[in-house]
Short mmCIF file of C-alpha atoms in Angstrom, two decimals:
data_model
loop_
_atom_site.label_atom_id
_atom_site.label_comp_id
_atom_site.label_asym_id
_atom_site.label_seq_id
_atom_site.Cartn_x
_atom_site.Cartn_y
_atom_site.Cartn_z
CA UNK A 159 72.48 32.25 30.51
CA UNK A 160 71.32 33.58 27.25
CA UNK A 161 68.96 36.37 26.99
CA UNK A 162 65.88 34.80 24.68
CA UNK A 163 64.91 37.41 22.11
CA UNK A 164 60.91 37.94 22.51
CA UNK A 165 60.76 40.44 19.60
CA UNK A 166 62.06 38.16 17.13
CA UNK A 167 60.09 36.15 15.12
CA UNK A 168 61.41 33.44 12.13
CA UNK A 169 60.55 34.41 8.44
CA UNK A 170 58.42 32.06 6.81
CA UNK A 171 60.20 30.48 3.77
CA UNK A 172 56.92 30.72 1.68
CA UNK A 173 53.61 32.71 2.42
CA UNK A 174 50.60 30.71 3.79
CA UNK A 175 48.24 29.39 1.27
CA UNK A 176 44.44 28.38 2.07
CA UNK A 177 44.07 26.77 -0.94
CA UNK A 178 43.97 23.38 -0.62
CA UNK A 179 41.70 23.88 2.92
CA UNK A 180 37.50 22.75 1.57
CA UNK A 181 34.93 25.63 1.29
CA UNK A 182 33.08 26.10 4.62
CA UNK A 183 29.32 24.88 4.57
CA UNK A 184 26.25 25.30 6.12
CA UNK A 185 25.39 21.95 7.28
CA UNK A 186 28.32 19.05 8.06
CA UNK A 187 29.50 17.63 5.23
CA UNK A 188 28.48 14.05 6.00
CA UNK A 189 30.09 11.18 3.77
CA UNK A 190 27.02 9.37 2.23
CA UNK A 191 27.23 5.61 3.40
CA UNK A 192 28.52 3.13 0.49
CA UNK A 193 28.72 5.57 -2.12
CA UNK A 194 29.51 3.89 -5.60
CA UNK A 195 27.98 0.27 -4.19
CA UNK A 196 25.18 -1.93 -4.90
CA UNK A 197 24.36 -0.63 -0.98
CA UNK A 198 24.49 3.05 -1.52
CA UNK A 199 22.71 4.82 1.11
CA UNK A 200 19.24 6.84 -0.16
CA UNK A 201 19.50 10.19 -0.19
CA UNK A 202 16.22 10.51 2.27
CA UNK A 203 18.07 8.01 4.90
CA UNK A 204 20.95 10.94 4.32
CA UNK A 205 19.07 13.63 5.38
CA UNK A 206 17.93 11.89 8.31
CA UNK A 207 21.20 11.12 9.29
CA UNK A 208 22.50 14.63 8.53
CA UNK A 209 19.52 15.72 11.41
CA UNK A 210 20.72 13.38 13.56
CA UNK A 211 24.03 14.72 13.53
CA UNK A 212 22.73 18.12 14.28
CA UNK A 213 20.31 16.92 17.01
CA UNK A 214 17.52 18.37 15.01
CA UNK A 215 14.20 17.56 13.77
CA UNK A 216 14.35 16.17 10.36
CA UNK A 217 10.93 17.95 9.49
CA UNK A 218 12.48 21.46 10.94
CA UNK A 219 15.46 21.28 9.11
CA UNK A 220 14.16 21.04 6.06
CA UNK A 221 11.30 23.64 7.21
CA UNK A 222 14.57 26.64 8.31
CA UNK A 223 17.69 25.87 6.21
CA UNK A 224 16.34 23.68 3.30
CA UNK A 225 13.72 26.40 2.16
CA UNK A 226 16.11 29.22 2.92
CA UNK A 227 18.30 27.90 0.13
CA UNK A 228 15.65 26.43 -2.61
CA UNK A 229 12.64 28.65 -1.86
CA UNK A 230 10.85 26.71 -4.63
CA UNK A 231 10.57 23.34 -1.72
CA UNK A 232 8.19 26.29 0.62
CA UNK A 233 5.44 24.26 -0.48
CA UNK A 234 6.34 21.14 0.16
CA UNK A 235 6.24 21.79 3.80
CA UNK A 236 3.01 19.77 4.46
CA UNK A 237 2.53 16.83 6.74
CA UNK A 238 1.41 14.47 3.87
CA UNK A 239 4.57 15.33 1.68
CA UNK A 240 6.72 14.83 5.08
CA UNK A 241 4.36 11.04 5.55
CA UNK A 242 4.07 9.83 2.16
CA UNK A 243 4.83 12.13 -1.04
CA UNK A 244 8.59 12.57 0.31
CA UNK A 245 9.47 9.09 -1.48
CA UNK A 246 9.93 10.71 -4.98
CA UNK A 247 13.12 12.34 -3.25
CA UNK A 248 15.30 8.96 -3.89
CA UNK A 249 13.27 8.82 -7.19
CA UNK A 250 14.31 11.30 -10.80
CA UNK A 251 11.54 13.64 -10.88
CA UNK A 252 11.49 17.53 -9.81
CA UNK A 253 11.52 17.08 -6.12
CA UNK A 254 14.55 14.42 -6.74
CA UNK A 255 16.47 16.96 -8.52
CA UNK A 256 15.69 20.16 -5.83
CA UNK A 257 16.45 18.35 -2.35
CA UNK A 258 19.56 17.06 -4.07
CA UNK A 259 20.47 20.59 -5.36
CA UNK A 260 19.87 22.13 -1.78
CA UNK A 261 22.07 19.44 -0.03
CA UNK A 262 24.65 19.98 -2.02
CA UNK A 263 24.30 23.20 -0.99
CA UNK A 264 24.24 22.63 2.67
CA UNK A 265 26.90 20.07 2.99
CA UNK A 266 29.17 20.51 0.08
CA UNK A 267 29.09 17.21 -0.74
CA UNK A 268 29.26 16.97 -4.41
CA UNK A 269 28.04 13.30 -5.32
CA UNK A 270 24.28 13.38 -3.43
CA UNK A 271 22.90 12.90 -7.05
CA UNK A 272 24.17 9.24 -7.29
CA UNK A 273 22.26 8.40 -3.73
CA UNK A 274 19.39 9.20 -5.76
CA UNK A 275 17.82 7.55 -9.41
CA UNK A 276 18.63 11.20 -11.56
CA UNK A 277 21.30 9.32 -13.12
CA UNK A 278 19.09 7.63 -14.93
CA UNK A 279 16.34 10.29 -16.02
CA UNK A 280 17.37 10.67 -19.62
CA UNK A 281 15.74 6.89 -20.31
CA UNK A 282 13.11 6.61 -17.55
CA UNK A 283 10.07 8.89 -17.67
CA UNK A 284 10.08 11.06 -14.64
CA UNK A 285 6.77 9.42 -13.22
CA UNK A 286 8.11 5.90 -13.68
CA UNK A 287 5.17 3.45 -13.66
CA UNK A 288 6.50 0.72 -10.92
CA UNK A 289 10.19 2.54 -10.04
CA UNK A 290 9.44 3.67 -6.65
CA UNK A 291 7.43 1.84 -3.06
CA UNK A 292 4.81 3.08 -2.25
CA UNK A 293 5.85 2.54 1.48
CA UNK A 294 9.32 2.80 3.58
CA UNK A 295 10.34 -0.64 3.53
CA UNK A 296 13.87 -2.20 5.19
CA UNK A 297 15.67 -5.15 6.28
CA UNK A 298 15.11 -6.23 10.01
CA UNK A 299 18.10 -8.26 9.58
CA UNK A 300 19.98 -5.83 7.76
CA UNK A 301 19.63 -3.70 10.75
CA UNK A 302 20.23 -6.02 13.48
CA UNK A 303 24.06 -6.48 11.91
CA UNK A 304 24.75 -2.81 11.57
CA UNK A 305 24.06 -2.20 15.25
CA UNK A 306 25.45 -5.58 16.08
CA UNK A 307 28.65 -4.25 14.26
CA UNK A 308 28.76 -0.60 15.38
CA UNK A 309 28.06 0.63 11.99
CA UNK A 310 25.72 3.76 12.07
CA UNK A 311 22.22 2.22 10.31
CA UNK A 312 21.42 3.89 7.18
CA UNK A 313 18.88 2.82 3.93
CA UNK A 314 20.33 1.50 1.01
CA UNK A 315 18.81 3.11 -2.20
CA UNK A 316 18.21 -0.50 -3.41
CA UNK A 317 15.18 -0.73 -0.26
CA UNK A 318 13.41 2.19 -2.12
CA UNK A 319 12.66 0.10 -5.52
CA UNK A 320 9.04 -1.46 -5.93
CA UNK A 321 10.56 -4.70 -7.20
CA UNK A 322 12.92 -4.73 -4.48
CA UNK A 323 11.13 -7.19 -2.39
CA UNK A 324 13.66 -9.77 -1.02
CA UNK A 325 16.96 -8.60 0.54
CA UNK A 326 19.94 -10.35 -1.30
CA UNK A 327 21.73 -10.79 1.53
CA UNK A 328 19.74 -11.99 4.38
CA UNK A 329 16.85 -13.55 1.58
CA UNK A 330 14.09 -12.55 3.85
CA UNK A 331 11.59 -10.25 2.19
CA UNK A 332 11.54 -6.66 3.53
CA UNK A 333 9.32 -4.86 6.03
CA UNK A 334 6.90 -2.47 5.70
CA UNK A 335 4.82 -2.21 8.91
CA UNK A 336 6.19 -1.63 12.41
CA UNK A 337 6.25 -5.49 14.14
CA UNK A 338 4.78 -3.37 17.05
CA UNK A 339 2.09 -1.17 16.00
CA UNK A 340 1.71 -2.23 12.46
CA UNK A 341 1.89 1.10 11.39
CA UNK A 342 3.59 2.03 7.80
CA UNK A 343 6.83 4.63 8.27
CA UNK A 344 7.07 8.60 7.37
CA UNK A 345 9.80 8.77 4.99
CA UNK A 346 11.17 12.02 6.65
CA UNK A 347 10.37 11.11 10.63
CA UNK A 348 10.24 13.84 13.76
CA UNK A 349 13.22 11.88 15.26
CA UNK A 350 16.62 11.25 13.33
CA UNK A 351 16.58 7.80 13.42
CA UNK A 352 15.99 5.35 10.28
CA UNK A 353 15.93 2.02 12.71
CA UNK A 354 13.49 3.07 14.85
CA UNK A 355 9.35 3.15 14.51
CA UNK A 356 8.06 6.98 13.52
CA UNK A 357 5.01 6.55 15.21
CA UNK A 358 5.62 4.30 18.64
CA UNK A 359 9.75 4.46 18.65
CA UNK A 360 10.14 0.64 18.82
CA UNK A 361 13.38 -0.75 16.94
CA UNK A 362 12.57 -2.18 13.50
CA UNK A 363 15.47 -4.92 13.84
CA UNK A 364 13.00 -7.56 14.73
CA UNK A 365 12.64 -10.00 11.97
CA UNK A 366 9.29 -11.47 11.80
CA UNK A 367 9.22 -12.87 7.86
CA UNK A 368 9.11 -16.18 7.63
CA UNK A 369 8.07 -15.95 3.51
CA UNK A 370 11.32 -16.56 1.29
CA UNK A 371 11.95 -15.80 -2.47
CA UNK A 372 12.37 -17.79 -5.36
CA UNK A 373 15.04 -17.41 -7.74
CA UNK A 374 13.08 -14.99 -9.93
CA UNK A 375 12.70 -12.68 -6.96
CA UNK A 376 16.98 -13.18 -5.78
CA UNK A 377 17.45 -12.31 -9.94
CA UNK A 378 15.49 -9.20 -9.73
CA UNK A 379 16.89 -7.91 -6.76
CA UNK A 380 20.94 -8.45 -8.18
CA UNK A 381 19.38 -6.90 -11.32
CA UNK A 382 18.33 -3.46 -9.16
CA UNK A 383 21.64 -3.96 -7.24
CA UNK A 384 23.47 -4.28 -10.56
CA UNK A 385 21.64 -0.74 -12.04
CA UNK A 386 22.58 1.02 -8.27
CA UNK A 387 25.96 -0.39 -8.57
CA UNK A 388 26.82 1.87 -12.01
CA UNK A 389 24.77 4.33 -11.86
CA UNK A 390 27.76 6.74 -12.48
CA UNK A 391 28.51 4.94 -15.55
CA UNK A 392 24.71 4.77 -16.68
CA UNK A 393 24.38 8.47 -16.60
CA UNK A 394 26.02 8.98 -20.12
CA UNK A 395 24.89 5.60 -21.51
CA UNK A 396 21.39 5.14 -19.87
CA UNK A 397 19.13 6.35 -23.14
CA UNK A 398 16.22 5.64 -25.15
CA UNK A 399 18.68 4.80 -28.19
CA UNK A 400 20.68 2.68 -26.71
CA UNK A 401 17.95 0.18 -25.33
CA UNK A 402 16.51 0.80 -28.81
CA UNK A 403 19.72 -0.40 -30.24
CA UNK A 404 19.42 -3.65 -27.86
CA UNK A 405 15.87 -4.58 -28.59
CA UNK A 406 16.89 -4.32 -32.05
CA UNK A 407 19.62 -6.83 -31.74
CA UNK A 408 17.83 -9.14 -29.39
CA UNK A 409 14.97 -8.97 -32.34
CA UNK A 410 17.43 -9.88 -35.34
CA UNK A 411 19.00 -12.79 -33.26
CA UNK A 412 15.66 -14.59 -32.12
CA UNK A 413 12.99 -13.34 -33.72
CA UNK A 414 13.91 -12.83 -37.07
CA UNK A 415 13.90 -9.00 -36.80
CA UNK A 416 9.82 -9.39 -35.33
CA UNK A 417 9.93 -6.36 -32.77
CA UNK A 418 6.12 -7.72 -31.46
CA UNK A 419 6.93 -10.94 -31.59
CA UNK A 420 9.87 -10.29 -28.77
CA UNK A 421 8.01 -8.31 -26.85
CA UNK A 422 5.11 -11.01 -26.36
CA UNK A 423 7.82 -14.05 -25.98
CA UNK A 424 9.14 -11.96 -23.13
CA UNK A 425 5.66 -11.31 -21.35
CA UNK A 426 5.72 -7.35 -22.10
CA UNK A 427 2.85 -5.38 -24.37
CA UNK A 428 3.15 -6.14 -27.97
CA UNK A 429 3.66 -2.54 -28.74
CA UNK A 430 6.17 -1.72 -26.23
CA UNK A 431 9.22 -1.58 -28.36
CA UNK A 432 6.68 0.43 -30.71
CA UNK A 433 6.13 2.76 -28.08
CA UNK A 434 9.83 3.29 -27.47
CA UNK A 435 10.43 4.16 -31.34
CA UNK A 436 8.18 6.92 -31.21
CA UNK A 437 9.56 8.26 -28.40
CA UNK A 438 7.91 7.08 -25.52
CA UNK A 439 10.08 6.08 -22.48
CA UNK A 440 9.94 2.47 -20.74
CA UNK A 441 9.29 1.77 -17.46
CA UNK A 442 11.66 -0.04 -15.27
CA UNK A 443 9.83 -3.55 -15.26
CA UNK A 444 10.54 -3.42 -18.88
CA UNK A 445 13.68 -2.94 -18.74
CA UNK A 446 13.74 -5.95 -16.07
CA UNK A 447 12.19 -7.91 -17.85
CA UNK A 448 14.64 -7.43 -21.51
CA UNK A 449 17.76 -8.14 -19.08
CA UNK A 450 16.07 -11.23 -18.04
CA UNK A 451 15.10 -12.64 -20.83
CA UNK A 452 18.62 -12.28 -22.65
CA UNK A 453 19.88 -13.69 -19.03
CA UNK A 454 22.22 -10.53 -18.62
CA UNK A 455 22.14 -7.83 -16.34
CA UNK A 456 20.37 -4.65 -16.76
CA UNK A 457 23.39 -2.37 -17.00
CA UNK A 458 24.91 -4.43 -19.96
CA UNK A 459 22.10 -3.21 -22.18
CA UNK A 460 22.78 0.59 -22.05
CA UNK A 461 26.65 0.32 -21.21
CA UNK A 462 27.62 -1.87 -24.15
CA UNK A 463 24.33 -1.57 -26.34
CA UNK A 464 26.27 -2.71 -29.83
CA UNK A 465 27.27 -5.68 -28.33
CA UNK A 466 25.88 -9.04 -29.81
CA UNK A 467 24.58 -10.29 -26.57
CA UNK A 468 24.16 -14.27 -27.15
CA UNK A 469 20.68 -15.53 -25.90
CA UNK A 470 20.60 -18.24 -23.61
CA UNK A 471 20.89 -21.62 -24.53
CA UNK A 472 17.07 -22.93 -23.79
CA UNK A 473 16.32 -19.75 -25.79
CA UNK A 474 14.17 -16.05 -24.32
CA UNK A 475 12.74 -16.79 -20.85
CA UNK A 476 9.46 -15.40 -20.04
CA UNK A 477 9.93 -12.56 -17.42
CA UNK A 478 8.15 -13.26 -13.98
CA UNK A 479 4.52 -12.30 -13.68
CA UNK A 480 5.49 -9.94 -11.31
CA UNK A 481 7.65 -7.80 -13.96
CA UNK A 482 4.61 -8.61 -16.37
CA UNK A 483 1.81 -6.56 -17.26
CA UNK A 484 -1.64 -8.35 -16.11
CA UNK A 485 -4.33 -8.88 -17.90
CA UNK A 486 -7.73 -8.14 -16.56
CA UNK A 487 -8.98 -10.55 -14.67
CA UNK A 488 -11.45 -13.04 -16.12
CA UNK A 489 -14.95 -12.88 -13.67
CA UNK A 490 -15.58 -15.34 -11.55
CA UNK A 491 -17.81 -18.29 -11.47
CA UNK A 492 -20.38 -18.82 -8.93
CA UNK A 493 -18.93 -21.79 -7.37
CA UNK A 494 -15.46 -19.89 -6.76
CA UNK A 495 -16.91 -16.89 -5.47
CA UNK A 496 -19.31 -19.23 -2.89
CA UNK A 497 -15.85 -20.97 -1.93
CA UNK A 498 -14.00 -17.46 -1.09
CA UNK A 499 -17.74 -16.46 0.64
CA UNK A 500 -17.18 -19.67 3.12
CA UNK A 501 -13.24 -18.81 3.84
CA UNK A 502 -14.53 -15.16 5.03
CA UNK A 503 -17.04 -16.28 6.92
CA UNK A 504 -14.48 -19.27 8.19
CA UNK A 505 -11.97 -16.54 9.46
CA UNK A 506 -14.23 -14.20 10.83
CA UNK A 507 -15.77 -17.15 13.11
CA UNK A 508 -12.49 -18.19 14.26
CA UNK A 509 -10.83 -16.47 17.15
CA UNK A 510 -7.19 -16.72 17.28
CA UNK A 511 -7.01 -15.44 13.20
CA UNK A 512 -6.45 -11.75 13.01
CA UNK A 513 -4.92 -11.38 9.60
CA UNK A 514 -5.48 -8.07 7.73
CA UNK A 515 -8.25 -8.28 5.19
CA UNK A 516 -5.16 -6.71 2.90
CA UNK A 517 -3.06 -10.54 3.52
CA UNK A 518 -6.26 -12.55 3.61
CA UNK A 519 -7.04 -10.73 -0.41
CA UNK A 520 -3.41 -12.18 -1.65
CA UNK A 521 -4.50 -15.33 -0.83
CA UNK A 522 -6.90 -15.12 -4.13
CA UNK A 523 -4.83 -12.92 -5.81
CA UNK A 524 -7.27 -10.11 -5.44
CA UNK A 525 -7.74 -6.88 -3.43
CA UNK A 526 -9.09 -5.76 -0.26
CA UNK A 527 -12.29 -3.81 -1.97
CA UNK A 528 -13.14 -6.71 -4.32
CA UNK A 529 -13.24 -8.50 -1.06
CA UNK A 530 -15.19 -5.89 1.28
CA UNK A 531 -17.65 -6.38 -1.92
CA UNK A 532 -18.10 -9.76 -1.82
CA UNK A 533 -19.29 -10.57 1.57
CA UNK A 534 -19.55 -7.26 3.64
CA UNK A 535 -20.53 -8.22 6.97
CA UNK A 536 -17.20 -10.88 6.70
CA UNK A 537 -14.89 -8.77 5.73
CA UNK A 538 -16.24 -5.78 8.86
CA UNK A 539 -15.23 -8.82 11.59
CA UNK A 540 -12.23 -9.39 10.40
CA UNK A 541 -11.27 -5.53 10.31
CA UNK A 542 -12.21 -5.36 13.43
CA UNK A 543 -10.37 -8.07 15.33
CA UNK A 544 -7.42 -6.98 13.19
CA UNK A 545 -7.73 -3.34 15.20
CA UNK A 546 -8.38 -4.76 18.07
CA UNK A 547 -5.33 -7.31 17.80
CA UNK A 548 -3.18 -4.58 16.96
CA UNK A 549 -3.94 -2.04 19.67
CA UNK A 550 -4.19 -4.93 22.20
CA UNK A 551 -0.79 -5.84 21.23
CA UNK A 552 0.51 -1.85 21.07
CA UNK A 553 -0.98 -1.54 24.57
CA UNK A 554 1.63 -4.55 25.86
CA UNK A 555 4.30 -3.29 23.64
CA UNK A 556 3.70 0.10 25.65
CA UNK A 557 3.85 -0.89 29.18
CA UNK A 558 7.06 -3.53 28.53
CA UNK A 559 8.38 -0.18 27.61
CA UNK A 560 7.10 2.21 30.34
CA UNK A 561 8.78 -0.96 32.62
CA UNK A 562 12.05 -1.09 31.11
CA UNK A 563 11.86 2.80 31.23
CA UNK A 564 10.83 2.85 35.00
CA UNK A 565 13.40 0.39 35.79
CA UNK A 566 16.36 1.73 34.38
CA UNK A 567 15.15 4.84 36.23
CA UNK A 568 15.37 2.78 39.66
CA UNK A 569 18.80 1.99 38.40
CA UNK A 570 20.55 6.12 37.86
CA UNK A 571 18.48 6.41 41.22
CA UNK A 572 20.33 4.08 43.25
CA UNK A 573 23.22 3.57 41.81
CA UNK A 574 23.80 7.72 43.09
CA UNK A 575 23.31 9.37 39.42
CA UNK A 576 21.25 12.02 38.48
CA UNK A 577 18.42 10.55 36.46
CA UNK A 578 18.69 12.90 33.76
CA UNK A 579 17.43 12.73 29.98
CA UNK A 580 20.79 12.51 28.08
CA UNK A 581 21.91 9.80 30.31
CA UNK A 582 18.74 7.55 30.20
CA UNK A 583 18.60 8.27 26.21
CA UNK A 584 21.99 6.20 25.97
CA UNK A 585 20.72 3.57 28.49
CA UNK A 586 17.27 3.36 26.43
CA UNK A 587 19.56 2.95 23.17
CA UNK A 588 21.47 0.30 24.64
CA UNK A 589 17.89 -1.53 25.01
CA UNK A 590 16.88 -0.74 21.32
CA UNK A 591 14.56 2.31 22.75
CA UNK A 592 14.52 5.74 22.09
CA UNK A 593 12.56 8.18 24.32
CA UNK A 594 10.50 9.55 21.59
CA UNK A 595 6.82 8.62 22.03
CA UNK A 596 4.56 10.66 24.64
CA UNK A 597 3.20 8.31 26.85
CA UNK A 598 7.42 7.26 27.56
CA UNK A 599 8.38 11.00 27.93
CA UNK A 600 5.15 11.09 30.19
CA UNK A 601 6.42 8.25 32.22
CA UNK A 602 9.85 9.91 32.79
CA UNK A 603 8.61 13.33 33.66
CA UNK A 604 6.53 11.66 36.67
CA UNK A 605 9.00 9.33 37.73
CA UNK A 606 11.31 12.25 37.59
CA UNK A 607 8.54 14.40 39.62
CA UNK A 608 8.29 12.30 42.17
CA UNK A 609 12.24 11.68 42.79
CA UNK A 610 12.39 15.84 43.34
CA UNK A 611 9.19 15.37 45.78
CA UNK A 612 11.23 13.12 47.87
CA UNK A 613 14.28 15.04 47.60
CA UNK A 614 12.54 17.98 48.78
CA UNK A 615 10.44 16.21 51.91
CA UNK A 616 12.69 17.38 54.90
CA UNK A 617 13.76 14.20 57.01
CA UNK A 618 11.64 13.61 59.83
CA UNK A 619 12.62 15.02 63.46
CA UNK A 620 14.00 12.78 66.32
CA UNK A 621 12.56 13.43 69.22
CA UNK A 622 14.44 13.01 72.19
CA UNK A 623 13.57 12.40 76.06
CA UNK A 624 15.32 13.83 79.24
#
């Protein structure tokens, strides 16, 4: 047999290169979801994801590794920015523009700026009257088919507009509250999850709309889908001028060059289009409400702005009130504010209603306040069987979960496995739960108490006789 050689070793025919290998990062370097798409993921449903993918708190790792890298974020590490102020991240604005620079950073993922509006901040003013929600809203349905498919959930950027009300898929309008606690969401949560309740943990899959839009509200929301959709294109062609150069055409073709006399067939301010010439930027809903009223999408005013766009054939349509800006409101007469007296009162007698005082003021097209000041004592019985209907029904949503907890507990216990908390966390996802509120963790930690107790209690002795 032949002796093997250990002491020789091949020559390489060229030397390695490490070229073509990607830069190590900090963080992974998670793919944003639907990048380029009309469903682009947000870049605040991104960093939740990217937590999840560490196992971290959300809130912590933008507290350690996120402030580490932009030390101009330090003070943004406050509860309310984490609750509430954290929506101007998907938005075009200075917080935008530095959580998007420091993910970059992170990940070294390149294209985080097109999960988020920046694209588009050389025509819209950087506090955009109307861009942005106020709340966290989503689709319940939306939801339900990602997990029904195996997809990971995720937020489209789309969700985050203000006039993105109806979902264009399932044409069911989107959620705000939690169906269990009625509780609005933190746009950066303590747990990395985007389907799941920040405050009580309960799935946010359930669909419980029953309103459905009109075909002013399904044009709007393909109009936002259409600006998401080429936002990479927008970013060179998306300025002042160029809607300026639209408007101008639109106004030659229909209203004999009148730039007022556009603006108020179209339902925006007289002296918008005036505005814009001396500089001033538009907000979204007039941009909206242009597209609409030439019946073309938003994007084909700023991509091809020298085109002679034809107006429709009944003529410029009146933009919904919606995209409109309201006059005030003309005061009311005695006999209509005596009617909306007697529908309080009406309410607040009967039992079984416990709408918000927010729902019952959209009724009459007014607000909760104007309400509260109309008939005070009212409007104090219906908040409070509203809070009482709500924690009644979080105090049943609560023990259906402790249950379902308890018994999948019983479960690991006889089937032989060791109860433990990585094991019931995939059992509790499999039931839509995750094991994030205290009173759940409570309920393991004595269940699990007691299960050592009895493991511990020796067995009793046999006593025998003769």
């Amino acid at each position: 047999m032949k002796k093997s050689d250990l002491n020789h070793f091949p020559e390489l025919s060229a030397p390695l290169s490490y070229d073509g290998l990607p830069a190590r990062s900090r963080l992974y370097a998670l793919a944003p979801i639907g990048l380029n798409t009309a469903r682009t993921e947000g870049l605040l449903s991104y960093l939740v994801r990217l937590a999840g993918a560490h196992s971290v708190n959300p809130r912590r790792l933008i507290r350690t590794e996120f402030i580490a890298v932009q030390p101009e974020i330090a003070h943004l590490n406050r509860l309310s920015f984490f609750r509430n102020n954290a929506r101007t991240v998907n938005g075009l604005g200075a917080y935008a523009r530095k959580i998007c620079d420091a993910t970059s950073a992170l990940t070294g993922v390149a294209d985080l700026r097109y999960s988020t509006l920046l694209p588009l901040q050389n025509l819209l003013p950087s506090i955009c009257e109307g861009l942005l929600s106020r709340h966290l809203k989503w689709c319940p349905s939306c939801f339900a088919g990602m997990t029904k498919s195996g997809d990971e959930p995720y937020r489209p950027l789309i969700w985050s507009f203000l006039h993105y009300r109806y979902c264009s898929v399932h044409r069911q309008l989107l959620m705000e509250r939690c169906p269990d606690c009625g509780k609005f969401q933190d746009f950066i949560p303590q747990y990395p999850s985007v389907s799941h309740c920040s405050h009580c943990g309960s799935w946010l899959g359930h669909d419980t709309n029953q309103d459905r839009p009109s075909a002013d509200d399904l044009w709007v929301s393909a109009a936002i889908e259409d600006i998401v959709l080429n936002l990479r294109s927008l970013e060179k062609t998306a300025t002042l001028d160029n809607l300026l150069q639209t408007a101008g055409i639109a106004a030659q073709r229909n209203t004999s060059g009148k730039r007022r006399a556009l603006c108020r067939t179209i339902g925006i301010e007289r002296s918008a289009i005036g505005h814009w010439l001396a500089g001033h930027r538009p907000s979204i809903h007039r941009w909206l409400a242009l597209a609409y009223a030439l019946d073309t999408q938003p994007s084909s005013l700023l991509l091809h702005p020298y085109q002679d766009i034809e107006p429709p054939l009944e003529g410029l349509r009146k933009a919904p009130n919606f995209l409109c800006i309201h006059r005030p409101k003309v005061a009311m007469s005695e006999i209509e504010r005596k009617q909306i007296e007697d529908v309080l009162r009406e309410i607040a007698d009967a039992s079984n209603d416990h709408h918000s005082l927010s729902s019952i003021a959209k009724r009459f097209n007014w607000d909760a306040a104007g309400l509260r000041r109309l008939a005070p004592e009212a409007c104090n019985v219906i908040r409070d069987k509203y809070v009482l209907h709500r924690k009644l029904a979080g105090e049943r949503n609560h023990a259906n979960h402790r249950e379902t907890l308890l018994r999948i507990f019983d479960e690991l216990v006889q089937s032989g496995e060791y109860p433990g908390g990585q094991r019931l966390k995939r059992m509790l996802t499999q039931k839509r739960m995750v094991l994030i509120p205290r009173y759940l963790k409570s309920a393991y930690s004595e269940a699990l108490r007691e299960w050592m107790r009895g493991k511990a209690e020796p067995a009793p002795k046999i006593r025998t006789v003769g």
